PDB file of C-alpha atoms in Angstrom:
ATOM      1  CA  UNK E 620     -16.395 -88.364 -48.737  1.00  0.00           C
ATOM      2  CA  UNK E 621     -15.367 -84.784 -48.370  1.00  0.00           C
ATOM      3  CA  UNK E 622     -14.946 -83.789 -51.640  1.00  0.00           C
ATOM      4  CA  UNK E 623     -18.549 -85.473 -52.204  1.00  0.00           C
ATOM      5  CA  UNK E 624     -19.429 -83.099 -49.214  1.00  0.00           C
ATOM      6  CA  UNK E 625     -17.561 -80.020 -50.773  1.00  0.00           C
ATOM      7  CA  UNK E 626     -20.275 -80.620 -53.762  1.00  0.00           C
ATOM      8  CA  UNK E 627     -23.258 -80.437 -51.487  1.00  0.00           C
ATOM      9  CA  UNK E 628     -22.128 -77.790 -49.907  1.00  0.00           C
ATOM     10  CA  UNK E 629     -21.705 -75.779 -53.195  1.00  0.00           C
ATOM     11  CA  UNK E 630     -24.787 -76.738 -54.739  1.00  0.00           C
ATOM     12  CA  UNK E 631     -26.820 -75.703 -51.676  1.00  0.00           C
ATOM     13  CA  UNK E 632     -24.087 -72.148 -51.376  1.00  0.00           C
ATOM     14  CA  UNK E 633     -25.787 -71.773 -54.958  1.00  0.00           C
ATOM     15  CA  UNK E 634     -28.893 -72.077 -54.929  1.00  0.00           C
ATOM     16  CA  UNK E 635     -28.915 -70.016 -51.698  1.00  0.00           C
ATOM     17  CA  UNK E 636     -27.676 -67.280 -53.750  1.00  0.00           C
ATOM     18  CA  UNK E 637     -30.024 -68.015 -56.856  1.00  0.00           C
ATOM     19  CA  UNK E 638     -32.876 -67.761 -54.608  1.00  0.00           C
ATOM     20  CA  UNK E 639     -31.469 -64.763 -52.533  1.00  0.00           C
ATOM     21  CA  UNK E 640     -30.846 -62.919 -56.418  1.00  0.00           C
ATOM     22  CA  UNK E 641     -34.401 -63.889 -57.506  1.00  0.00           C
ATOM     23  CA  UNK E 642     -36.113 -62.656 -54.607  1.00  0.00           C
ATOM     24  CA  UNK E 643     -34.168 -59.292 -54.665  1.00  0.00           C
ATOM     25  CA  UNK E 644     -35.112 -59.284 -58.473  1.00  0.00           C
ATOM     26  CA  UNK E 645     -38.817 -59.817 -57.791  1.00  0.00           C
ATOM     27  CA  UNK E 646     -39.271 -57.377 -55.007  1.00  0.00           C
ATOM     28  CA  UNK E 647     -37.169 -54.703 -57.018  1.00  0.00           C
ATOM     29  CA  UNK E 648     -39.875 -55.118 -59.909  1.00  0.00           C
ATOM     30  CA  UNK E 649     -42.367 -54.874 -58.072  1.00  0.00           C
ATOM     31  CA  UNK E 650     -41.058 -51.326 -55.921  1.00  0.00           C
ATOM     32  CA  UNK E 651     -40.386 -50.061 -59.554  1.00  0.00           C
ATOM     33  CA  UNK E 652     -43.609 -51.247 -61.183  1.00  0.00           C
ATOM     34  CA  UNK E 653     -44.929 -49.223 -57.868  1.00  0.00           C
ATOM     35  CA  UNK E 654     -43.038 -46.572 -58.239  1.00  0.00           C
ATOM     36  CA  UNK E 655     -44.044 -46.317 -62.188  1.00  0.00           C
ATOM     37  CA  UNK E 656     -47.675 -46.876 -61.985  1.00  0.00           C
ATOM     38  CA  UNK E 657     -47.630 -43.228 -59.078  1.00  0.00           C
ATOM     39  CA  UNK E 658     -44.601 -41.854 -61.100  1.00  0.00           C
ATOM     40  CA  UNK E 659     -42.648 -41.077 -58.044  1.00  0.00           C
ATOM     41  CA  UNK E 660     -39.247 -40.767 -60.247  1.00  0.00           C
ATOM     42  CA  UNK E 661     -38.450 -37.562 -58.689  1.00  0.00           C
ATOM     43  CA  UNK E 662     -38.634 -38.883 -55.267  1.00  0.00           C
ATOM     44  CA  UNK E 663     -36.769 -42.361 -55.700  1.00  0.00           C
ATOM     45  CA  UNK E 664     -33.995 -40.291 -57.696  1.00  0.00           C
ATOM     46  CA  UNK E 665     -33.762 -37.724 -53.958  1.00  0.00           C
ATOM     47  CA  UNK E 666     -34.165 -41.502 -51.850  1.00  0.00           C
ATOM     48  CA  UNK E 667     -31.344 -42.777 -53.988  1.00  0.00           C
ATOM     49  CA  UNK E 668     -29.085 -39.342 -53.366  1.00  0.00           C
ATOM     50  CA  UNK E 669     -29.675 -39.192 -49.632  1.00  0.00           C
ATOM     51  CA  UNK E 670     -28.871 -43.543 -49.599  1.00  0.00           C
ATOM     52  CA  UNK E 671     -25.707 -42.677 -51.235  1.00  0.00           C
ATOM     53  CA  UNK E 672     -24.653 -39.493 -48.924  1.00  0.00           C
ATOM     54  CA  UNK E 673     -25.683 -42.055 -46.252  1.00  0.00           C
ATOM     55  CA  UNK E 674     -23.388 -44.915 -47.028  1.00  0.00           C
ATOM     56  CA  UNK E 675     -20.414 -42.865 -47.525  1.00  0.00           C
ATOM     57  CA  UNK E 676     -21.110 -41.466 -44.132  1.00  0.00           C
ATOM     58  CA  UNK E 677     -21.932 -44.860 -42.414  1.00  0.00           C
ATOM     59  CA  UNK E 678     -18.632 -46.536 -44.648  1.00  0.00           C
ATOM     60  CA  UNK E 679     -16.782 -43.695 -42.720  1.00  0.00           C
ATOM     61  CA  UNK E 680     -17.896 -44.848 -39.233  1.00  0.00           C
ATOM     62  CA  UNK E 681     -17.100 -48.269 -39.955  1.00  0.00           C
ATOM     63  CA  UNK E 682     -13.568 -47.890 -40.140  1.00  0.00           C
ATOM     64  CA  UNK E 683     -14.138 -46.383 -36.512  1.00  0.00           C
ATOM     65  CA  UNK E 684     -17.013 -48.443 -35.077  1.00  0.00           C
ATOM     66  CA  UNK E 685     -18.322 -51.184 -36.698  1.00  0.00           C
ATOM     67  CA  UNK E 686     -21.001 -52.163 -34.641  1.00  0.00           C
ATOM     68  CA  UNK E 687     -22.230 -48.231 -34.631  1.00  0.00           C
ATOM     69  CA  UNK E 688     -22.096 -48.242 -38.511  1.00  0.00           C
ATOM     70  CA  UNK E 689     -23.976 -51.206 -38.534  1.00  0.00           C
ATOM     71  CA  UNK E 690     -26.747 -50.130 -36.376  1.00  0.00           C
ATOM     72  CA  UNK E 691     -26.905 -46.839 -38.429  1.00  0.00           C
ATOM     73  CA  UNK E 692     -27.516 -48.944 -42.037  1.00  0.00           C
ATOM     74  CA  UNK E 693     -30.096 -50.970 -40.029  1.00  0.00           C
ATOM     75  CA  UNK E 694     -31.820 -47.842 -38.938  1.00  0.00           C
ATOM     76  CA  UNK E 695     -31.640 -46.483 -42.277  1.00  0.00           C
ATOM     77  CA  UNK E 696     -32.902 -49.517 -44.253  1.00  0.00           C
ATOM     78  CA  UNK E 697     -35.901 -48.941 -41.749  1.00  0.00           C
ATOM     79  CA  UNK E 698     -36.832 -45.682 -42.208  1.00  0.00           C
ATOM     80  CA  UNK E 699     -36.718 -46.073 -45.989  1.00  0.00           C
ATOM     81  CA  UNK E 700     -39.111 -48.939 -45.769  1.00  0.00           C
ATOM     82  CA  UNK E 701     -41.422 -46.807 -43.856  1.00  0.00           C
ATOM     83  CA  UNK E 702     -40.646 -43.639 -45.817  1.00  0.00           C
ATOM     84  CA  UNK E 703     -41.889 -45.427 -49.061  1.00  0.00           C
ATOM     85  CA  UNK E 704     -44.634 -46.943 -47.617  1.00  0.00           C
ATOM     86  CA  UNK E 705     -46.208 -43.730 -46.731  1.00  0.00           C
ATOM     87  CA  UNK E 706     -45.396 -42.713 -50.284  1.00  0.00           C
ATOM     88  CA  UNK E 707     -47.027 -45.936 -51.874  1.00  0.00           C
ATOM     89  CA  UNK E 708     -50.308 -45.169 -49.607  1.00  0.00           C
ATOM     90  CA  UNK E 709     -50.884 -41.276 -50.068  1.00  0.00           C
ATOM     91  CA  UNK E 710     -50.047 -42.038 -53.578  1.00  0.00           C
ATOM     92  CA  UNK E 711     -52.623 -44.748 -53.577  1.00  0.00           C
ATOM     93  CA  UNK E 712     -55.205 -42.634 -51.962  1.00  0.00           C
ATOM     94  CA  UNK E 713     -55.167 -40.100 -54.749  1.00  0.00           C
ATOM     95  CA  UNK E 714     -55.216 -42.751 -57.735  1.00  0.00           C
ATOM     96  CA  UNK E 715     -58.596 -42.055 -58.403  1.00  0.00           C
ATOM     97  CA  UNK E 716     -58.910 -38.998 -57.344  1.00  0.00           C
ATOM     98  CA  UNK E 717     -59.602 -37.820 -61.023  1.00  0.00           C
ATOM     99  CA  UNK E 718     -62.897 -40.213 -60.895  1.00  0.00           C
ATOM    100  CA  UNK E 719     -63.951 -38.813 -57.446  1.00  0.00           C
ATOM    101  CA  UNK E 720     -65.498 -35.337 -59.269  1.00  0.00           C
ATOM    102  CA  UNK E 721     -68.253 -37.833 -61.256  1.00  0.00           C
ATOM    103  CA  UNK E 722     -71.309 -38.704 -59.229  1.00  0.00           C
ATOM    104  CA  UNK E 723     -71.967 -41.639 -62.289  1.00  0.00           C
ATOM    105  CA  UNK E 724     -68.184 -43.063 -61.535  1.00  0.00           C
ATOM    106  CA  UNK E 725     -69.403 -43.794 -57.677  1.00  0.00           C
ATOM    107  CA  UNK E 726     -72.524 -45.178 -58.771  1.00  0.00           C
ATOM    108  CA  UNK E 727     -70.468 -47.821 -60.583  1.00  0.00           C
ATOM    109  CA  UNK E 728     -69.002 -49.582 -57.369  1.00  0.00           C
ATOM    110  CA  UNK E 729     -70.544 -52.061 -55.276  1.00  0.00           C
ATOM    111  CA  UNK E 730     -70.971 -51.441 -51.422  1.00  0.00           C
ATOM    112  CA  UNK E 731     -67.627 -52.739 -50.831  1.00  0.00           C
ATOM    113  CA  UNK E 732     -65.988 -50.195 -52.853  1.00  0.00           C
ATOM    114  CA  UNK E 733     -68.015 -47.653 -51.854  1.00  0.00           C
ATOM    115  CA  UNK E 734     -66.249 -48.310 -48.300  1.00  0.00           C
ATOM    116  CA  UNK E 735     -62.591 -47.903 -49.533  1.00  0.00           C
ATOM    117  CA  UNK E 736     -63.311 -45.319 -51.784  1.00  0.00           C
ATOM    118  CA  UNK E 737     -64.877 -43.275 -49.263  1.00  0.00           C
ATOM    119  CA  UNK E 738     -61.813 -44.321 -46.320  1.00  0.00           C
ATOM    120  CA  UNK E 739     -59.616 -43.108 -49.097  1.00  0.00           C
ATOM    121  CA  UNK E 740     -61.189 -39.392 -49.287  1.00  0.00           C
ATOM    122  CA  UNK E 741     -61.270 -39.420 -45.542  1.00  0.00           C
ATOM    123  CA  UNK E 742     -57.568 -39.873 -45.582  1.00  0.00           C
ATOM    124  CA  UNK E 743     -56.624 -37.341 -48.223  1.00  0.00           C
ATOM    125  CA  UNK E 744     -58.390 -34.825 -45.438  1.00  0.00           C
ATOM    126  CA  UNK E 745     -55.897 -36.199 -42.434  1.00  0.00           C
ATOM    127  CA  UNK E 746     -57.405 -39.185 -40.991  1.00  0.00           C
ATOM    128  CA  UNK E 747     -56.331 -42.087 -40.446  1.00  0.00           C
ATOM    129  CA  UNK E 748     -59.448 -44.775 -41.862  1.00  0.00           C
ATOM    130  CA  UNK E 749     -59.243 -47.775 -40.927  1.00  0.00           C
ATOM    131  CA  UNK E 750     -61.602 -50.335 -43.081  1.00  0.00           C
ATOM    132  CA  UNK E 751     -63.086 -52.827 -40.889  1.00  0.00           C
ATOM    133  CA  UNK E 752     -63.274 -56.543 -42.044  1.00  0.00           C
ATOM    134  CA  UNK E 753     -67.294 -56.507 -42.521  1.00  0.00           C
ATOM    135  CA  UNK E 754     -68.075 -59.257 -40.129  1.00  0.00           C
ATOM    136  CA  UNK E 755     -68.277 -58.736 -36.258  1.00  0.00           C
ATOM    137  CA  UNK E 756     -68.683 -54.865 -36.731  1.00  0.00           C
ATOM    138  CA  UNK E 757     -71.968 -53.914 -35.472  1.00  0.00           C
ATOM    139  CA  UNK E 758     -72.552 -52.524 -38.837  1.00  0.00           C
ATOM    140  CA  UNK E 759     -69.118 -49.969 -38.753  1.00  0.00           C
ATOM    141  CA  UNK E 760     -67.395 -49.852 -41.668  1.00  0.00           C
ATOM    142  CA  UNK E 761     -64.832 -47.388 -41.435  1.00  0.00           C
ATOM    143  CA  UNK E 762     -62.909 -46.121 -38.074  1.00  0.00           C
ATOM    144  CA  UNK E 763     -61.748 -42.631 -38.278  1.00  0.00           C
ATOM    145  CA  UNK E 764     -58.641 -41.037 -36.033  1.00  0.00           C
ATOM    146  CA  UNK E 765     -57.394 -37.848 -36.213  1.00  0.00           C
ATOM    147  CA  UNK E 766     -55.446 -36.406 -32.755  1.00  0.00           C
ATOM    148  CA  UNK E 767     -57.593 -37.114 -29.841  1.00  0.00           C
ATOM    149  CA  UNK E 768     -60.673 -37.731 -32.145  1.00  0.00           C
ATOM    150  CA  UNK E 769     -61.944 -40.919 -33.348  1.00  0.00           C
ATOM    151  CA  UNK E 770     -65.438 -41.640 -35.184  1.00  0.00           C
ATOM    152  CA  UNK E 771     -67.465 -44.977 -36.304  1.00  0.00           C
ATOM    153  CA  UNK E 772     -68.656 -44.414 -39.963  1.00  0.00           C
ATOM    154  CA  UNK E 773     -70.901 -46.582 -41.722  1.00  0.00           C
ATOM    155  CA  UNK E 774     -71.807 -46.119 -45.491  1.00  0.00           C
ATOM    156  CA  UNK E 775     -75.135 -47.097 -47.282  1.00  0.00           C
ATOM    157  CA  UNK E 776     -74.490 -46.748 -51.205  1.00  0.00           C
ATOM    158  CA  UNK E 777     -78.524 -47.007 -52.026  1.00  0.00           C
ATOM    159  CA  UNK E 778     -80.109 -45.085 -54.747  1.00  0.00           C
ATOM    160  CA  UNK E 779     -83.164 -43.983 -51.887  1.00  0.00           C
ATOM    161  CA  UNK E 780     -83.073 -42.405 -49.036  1.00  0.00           C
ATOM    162  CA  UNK E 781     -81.917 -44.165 -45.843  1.00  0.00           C
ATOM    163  CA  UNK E 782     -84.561 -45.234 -43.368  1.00  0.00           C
ATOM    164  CA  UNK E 783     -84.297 -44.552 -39.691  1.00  0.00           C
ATOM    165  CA  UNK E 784     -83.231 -48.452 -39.016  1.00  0.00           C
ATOM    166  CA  UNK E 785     -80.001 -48.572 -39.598  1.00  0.00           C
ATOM    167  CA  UNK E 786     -79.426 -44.993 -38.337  1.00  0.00           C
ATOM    168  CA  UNK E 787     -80.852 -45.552 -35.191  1.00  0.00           C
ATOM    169  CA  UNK E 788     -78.991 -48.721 -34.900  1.00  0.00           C
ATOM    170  CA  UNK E 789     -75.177 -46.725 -35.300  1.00  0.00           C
ATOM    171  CA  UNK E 790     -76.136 -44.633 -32.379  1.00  0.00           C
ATOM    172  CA  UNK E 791     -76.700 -47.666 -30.485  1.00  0.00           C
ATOM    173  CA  UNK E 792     -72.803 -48.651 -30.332  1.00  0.00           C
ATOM    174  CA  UNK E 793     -71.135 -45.531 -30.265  1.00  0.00           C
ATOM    175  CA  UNK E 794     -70.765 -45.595 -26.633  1.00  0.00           C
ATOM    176  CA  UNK E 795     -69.468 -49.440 -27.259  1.00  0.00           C
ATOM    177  CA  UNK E 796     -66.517 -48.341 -29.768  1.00  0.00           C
ATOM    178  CA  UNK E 797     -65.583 -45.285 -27.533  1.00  0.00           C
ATOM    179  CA  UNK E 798     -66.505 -42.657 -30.326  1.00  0.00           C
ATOM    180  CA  UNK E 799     -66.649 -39.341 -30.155  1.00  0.00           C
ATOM    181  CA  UNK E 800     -69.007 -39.180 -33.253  1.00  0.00           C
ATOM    182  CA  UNK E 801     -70.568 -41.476 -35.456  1.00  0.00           C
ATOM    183  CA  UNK E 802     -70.901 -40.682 -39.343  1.00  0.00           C
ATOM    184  CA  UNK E 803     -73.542 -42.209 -41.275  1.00  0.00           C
ATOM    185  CA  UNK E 804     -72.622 -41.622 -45.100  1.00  0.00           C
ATOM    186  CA  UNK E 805     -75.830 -42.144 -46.981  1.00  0.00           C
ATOM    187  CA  UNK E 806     -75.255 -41.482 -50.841  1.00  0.00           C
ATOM    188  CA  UNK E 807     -79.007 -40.471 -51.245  1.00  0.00           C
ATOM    189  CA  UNK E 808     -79.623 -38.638 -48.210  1.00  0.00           C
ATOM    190  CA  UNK E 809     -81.575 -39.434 -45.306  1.00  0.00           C
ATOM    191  CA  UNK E 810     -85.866 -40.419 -45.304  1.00  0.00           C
ATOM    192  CA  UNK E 811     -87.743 -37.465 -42.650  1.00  0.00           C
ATOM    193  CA  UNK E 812     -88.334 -40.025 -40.233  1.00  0.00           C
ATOM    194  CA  UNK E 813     -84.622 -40.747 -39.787  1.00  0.00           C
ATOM    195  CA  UNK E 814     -83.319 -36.504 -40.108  1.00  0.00           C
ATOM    196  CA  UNK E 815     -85.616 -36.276 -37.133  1.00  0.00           C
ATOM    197  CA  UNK E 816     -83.656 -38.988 -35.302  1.00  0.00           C
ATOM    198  CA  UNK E 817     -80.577 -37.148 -35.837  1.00  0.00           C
ATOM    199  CA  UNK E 818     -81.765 -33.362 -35.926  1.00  0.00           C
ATOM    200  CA  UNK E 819     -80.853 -33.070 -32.196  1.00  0.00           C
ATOM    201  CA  UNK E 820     -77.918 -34.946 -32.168  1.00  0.00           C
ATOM    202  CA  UNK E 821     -74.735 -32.720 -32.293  1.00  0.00           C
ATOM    203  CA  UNK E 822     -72.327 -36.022 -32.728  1.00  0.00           C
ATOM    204  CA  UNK E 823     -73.939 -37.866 -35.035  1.00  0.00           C
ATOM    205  CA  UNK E 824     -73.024 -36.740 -38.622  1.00  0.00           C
ATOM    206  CA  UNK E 825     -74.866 -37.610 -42.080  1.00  0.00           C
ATOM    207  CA  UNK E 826     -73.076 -36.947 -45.090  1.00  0.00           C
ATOM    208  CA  UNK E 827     -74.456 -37.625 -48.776  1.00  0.00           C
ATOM    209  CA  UNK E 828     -72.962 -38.283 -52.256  1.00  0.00           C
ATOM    210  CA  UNK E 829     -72.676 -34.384 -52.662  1.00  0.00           C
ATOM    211  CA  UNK E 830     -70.635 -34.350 -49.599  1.00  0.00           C
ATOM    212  CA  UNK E 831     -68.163 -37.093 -50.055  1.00  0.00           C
ATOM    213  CA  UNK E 832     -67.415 -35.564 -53.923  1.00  0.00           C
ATOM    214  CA  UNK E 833     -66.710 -31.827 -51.781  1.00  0.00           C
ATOM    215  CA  UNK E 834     -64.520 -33.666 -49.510  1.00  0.00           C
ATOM    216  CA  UNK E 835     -62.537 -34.811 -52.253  1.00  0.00           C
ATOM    217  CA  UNK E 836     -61.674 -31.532 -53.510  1.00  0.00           C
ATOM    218  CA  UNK E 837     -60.622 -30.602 -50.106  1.00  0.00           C
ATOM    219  CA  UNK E 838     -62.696 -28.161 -49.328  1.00  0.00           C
ATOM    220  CA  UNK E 839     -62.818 -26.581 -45.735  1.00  0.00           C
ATOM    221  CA  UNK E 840     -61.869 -30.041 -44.443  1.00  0.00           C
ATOM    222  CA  UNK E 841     -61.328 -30.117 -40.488  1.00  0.00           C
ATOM    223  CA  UNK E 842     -64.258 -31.739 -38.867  1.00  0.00           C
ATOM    224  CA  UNK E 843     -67.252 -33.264 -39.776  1.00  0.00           C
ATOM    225  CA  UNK E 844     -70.184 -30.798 -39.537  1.00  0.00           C
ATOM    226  CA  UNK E 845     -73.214 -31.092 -41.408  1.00  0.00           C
ATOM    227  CA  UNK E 846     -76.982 -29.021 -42.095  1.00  0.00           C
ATOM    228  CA  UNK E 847     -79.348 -31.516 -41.943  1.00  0.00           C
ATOM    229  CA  UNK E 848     -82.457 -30.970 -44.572  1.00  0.00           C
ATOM    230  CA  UNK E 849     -85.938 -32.351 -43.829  1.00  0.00           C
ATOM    231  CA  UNK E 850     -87.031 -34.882 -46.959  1.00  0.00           C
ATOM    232  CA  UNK E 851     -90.684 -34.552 -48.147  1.00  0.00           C
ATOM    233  CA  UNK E 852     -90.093 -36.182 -51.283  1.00  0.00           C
ATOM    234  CA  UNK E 853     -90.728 -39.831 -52.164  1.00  0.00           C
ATOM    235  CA  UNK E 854     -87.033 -39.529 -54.363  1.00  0.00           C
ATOM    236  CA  UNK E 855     -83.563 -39.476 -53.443  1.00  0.00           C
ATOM    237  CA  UNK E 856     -82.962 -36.903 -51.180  1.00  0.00           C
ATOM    238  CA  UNK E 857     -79.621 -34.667 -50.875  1.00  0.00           C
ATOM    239  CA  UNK E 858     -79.543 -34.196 -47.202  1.00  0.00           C
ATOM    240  CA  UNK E 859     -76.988 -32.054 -45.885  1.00  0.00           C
ATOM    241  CA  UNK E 860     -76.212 -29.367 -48.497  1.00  0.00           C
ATOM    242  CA  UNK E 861     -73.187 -28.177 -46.533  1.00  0.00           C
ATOM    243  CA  UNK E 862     -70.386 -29.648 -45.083  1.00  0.00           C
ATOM    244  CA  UNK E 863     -67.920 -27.601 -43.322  1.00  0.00           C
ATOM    245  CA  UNK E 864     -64.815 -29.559 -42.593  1.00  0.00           C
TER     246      UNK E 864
END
């Protein structure tokens, strides 16, 4: 009976350790298929210098306090988690940067696209954008922080000019999301009817095509600010014409 149990335990001490060396295996692919597709050599090669400098330091301490060299490699398995994953996102934000400078590219995505594409500008300027999950909203698509400043944004990807409808209806519930301002980014501008909704409204922000493809270049980026321009015209409008962030 024992040695019978002696077997069980060593299959199940070995395929613990399969498992364990599988999943370490998978997860390492995937950080270096990561860390390929951004080629962030450079930095895992400095991560990797400053882990080793750090274990010698930490297998130092041990020999003094174990539980204090323990709590040290905890803290520093932490912070490189969080380290890289601020890597993986900035990284991730500027992936298609090289696309942003093409008005055709951003007529190629669908609205939900348009929605990350344009949270992922927003965050190359300093803001944290949050995507929302598209039902339950109230129409906002994109939550914007930055300091002590936070903003609903909602994006129309049409190939007219936005009627007053939906603009009226994002001033509605800024007071209900506690915004400061509320963004309406309308790839084609804004109709006459709805600049004149907006004209005297110092928080609420329109920004066009034009304007999201300046923000991407970084221009002047701080806060939104934008001219509004009246549209006559039956055709796509560019309202705006100047963004000063």
């Amino acid at each position: 009976m024992s040695r019978r149990g002696d077997y069980r335990s060593f299959y199940l001490l070995v395929k613990m350790a399969i498992t364990t060396i599988v999943a370490v295996l998978f997860f390492l692919f995937r950080f270096l298929k990561e860390i390929y597709r951004f080629n962030l050599w450079g930095d895992l090669f400095k991560s990797l210098l400053v882990g080793f400098i750090g274990f010698c330091i930490v297998a130092g301490i041990a020999e003094a306090s174990t539980e204090v060299a323990g709590f040290l490699a905890l803290a520093g398995i932490i912070y490189f988690c969080i380290w890289w994953h601020k890597k993986f996102s900035y990284a991730d934000t500027r992936l298609n940067s090289s696309n942003w400078q093409e008005q055709a590219w951003w007529w190629t995505l669908d609205g939900w696209q348009f929605e990350y594409e344009v949270a992922r500008v927003f965050r190359l300027n300093g803001f944290k954008a949050t995507v929302t999950k598209g039902s339950g909203d109230g129409g906002v698509d994109i939550i914007l922080k930055k300091d002590n400043y936070r903003a609903i944004v909602q994006c129309k990807h049409h190939q007219y000019p936005l009627s007053p409808e939906p603009v009226r209806a994002l001033w509605g519930i800024k007071d209900d999301w506690g915004a400061d301002e509320v963004i309406m980014v309308a790839s084609s501008g804004l109709t006459s009817a709805s600049v004149d909704f907006v004209r005297n409204k110092p928080n609420y922000r329109v920004l066009n095509l034009d304007d999201i493809i300046r923000m991407s270049q970084c221009k002047e980026v701080q806060q939104p600010k934008i001219v509004q321009e009246v549209n006559t015209s039956k055709k796509p409008a560019i309202t705006g014409g100047k963004v000063d962030f």
